[in-house]
Short mmCIF file of N, CA and C in Angstrom, two decimals:
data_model
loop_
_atom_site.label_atom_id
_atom_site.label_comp_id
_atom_site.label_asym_id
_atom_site.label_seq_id
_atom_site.Cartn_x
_atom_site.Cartn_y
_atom_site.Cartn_z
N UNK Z 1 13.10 -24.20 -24.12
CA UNK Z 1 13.76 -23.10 -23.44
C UNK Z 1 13.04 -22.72 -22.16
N UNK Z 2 11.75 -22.95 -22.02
CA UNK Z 2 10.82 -22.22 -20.79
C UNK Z 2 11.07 -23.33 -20.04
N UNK Z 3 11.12 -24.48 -20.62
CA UNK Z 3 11.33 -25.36 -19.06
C UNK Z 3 12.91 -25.81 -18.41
N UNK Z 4 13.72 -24.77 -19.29
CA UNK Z 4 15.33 -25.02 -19.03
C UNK Z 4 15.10 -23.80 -17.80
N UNK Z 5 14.38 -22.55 -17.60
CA UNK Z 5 14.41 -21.35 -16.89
C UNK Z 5 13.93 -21.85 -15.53
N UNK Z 6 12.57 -22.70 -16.04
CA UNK Z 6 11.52 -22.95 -14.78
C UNK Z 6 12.37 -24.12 -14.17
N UNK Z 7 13.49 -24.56 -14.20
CA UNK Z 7 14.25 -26.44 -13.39
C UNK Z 7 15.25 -25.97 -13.53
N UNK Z 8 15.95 -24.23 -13.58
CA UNK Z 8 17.48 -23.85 -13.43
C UNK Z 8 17.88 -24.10 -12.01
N UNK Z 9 18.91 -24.62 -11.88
CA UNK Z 9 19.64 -24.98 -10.41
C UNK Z 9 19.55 -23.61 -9.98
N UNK Z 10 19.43 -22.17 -10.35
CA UNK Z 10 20.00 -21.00 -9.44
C UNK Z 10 18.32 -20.44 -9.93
N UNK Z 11 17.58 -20.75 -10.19
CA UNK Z 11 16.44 -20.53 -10.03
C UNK Z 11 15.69 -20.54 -8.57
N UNK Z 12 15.57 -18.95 -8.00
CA UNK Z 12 14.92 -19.23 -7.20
C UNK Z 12 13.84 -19.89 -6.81
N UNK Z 13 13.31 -20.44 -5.37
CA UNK Z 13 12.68 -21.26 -5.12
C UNK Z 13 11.51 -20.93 -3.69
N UNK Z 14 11.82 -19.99 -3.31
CA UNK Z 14 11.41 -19.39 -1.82
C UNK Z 14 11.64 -17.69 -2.00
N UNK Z 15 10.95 -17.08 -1.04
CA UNK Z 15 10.75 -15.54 -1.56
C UNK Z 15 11.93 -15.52 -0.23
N UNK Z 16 12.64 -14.37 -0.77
CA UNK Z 16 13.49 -13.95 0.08
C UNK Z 16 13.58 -12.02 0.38
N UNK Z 17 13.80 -11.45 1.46
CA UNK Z 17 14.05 -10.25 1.91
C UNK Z 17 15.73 -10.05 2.14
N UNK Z 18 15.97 -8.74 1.68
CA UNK Z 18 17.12 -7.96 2.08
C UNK Z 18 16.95 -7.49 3.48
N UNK Z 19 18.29 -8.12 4.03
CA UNK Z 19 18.28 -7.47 5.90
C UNK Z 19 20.11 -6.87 5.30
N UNK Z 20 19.69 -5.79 6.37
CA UNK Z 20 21.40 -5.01 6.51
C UNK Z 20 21.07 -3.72 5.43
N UNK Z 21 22.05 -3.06 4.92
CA UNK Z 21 22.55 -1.62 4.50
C UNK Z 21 21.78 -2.03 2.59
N UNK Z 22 20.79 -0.63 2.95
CA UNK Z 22 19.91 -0.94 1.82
C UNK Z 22 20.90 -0.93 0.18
N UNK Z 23 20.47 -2.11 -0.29
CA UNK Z 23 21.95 -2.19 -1.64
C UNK Z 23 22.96 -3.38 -1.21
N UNK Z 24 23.29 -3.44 -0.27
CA UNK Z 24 24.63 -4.32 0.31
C UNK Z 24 24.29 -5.43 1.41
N UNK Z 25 22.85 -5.67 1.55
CA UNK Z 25 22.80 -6.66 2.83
C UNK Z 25 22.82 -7.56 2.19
N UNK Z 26 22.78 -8.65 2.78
CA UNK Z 26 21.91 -10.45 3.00
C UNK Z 26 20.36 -10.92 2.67
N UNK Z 27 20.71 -11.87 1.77
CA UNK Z 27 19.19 -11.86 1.50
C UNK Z 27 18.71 -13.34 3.07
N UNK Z 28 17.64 -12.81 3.32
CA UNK Z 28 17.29 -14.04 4.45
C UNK Z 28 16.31 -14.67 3.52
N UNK Z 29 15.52 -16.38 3.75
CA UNK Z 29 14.69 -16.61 3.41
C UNK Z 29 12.89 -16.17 4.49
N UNK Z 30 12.50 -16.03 3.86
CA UNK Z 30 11.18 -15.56 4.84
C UNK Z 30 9.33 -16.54 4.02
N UNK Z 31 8.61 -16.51 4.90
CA UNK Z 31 7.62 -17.71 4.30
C UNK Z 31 7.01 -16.85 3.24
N UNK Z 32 6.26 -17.61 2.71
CA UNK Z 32 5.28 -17.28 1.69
C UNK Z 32 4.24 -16.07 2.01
N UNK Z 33 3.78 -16.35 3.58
CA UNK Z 33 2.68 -15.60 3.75
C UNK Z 33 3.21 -13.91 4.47
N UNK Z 34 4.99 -14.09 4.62
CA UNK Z 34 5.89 -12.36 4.70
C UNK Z 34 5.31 -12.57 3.79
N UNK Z 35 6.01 -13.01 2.58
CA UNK Z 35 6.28 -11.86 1.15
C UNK Z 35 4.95 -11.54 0.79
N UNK Z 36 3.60 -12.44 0.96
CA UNK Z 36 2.47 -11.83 0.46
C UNK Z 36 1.73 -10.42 1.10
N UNK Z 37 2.10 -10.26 2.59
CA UNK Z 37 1.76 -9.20 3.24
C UNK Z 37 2.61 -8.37 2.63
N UNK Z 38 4.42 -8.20 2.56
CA UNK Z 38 4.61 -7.10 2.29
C UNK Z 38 4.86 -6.55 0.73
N UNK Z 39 3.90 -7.36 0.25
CA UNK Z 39 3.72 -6.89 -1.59
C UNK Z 39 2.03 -6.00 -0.91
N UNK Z 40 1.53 -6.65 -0.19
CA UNK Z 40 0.63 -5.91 -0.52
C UNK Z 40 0.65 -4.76 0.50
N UNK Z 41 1.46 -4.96 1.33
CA UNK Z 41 1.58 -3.69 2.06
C UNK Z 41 2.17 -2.63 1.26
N UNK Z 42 3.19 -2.74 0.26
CA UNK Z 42 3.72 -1.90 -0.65
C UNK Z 42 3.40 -1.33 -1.65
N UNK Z 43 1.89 -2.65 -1.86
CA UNK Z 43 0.89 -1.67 -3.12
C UNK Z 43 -0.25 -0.45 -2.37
N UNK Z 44 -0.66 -1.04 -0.97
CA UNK Z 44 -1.21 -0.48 -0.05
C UNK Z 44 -0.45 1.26 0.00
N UNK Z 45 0.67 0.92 0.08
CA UNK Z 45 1.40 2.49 0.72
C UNK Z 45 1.16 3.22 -0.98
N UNK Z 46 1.54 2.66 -1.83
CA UNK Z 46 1.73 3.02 -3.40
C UNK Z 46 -0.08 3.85 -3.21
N UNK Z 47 -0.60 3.25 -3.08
CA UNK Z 47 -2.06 4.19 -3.36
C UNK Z 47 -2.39 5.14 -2.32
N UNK Z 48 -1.96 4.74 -0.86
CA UNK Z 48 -1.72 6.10 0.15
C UNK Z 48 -0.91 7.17 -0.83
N UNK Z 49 -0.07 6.75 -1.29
CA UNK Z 49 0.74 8.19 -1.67
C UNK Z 49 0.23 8.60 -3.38
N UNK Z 50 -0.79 8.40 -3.59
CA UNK Z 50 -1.61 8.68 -4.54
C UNK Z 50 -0.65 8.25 -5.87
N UNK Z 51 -1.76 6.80 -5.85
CA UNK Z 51 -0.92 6.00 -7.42
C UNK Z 51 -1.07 6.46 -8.26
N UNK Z 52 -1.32 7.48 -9.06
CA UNK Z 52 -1.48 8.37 -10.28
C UNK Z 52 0.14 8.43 -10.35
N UNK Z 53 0.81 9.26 -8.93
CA UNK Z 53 2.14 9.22 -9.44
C UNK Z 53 3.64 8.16 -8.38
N UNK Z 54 2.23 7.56 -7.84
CA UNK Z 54 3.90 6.48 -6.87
C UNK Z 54 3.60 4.99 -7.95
N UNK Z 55 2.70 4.58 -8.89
CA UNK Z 55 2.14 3.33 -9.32
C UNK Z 55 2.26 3.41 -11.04
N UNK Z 56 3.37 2.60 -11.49
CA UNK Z 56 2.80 2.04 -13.45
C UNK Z 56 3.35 1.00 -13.17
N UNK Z 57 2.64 0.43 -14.47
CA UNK Z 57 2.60 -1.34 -14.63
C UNK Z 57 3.16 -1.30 -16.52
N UNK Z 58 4.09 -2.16 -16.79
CA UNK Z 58 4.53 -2.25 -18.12
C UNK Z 58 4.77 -3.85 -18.01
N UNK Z 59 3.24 -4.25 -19.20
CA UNK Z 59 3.18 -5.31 -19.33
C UNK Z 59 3.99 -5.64 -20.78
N UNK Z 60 3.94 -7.05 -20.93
CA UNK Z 60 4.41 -7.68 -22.28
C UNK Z 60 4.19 -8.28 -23.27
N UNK Z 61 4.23 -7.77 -24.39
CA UNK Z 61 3.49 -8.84 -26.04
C UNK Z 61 3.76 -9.88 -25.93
N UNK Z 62 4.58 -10.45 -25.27
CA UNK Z 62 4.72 -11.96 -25.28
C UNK Z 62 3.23 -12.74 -24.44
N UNK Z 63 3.18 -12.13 -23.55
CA UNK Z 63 1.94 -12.32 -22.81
C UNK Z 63 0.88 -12.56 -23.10
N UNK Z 64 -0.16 -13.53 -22.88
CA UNK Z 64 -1.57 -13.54 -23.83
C UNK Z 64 -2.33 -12.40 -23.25
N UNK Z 65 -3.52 -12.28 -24.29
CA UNK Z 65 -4.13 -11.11 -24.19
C UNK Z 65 -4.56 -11.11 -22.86
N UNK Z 66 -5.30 -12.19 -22.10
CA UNK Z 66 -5.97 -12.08 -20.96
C UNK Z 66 -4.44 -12.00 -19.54
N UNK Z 67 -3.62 -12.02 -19.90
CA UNK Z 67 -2.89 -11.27 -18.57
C UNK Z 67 -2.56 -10.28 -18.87
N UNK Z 68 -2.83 -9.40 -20.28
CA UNK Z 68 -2.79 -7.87 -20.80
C UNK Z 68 -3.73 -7.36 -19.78
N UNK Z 69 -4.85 -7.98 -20.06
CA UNK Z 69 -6.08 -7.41 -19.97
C UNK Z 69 -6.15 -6.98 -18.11
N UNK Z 70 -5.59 -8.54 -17.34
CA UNK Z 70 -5.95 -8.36 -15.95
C UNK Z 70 -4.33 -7.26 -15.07
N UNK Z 71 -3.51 -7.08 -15.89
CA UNK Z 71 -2.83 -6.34 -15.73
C UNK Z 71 -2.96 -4.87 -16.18
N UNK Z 72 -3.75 -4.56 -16.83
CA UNK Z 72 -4.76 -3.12 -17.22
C UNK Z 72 -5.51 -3.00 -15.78
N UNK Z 73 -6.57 -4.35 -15.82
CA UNK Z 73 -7.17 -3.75 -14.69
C UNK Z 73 -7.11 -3.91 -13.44
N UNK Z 74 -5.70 -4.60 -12.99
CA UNK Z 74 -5.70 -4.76 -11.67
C UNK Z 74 -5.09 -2.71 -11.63
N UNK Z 75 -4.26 -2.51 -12.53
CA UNK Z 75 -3.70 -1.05 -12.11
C UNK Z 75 -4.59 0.10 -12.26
N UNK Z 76 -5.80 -0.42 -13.03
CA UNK Z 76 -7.26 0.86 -13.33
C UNK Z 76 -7.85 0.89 -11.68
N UNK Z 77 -8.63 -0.76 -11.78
CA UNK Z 77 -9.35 -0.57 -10.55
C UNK Z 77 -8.74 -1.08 -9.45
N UNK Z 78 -7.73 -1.74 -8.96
CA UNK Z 78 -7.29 -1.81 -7.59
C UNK Z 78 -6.46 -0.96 -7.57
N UNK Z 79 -5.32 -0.29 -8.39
CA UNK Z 79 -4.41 0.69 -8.11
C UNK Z 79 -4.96 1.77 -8.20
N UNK Z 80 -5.76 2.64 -8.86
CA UNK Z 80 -6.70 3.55 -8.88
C UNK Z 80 -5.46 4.18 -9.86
N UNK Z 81 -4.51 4.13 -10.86
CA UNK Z 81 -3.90 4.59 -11.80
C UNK Z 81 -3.92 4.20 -13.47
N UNK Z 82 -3.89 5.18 -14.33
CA UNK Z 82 -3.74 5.19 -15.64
C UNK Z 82 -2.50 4.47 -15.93
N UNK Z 83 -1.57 4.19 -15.23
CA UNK Z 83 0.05 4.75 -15.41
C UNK Z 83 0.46 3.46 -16.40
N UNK Z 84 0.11 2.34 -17.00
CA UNK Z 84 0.56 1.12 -17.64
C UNK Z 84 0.53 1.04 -19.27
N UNK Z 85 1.57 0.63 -19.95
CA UNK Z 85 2.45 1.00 -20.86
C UNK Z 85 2.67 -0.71 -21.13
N UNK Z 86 3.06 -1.15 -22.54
CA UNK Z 86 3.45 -2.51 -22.80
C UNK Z 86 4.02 -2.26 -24.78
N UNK Z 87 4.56 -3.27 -24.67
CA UNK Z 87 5.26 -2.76 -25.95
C UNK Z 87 4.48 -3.68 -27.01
N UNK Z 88 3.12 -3.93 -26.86
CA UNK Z 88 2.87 -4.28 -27.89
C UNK Z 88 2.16 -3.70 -29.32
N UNK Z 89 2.65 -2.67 -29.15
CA UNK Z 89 2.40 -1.78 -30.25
C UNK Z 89 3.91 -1.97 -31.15
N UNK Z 90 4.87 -2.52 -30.84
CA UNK Z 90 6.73 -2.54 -31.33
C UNK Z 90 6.09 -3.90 -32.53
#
């Protein structure tokens, strides 16, 4: 099943941006090294506006422990927030 998701024909393949009327535009394709600036420009603004309450992370039990773990602490110590939640307590 994981490798029917990862070789789906409509599986994206390239990071793409919304241009036009926020909700209703066009997606354009844009390189690798847009989308990496503006993820981190967006985690950047998320801690300007104090990530306690612009920043949570809800990870997943499916997940092994060690991307639990680096998803705890990328949002402790690079986001500077408590805010992350995962359902493996269900």
């Amino acid at each position: 099943r994981y490798l029917e998701r990862v070789y789906h024909a409509d599986r994206l393949q390239f990071p793409q941006r919304r241009v036009g009327p926020k909700g209703a535009g066009e997606f354009q394709r844009i390189s690798w090294d847009e989308a990496l600036d503006r993820a981190a420009a967006g985690f950047a603004a998320a801690r300007e506006r104090d990530a306690t309450k612009s920043f949570g992370m809800f990870s997943c039990s499916k997940a092994t422990n060690e991307m639990n773990y680096m998803a705890q602490k990328f949002t402790r110590a690079v986001m500077g927030s408590n805010n992350i939640d995962s359902c493996n307590r269900t």
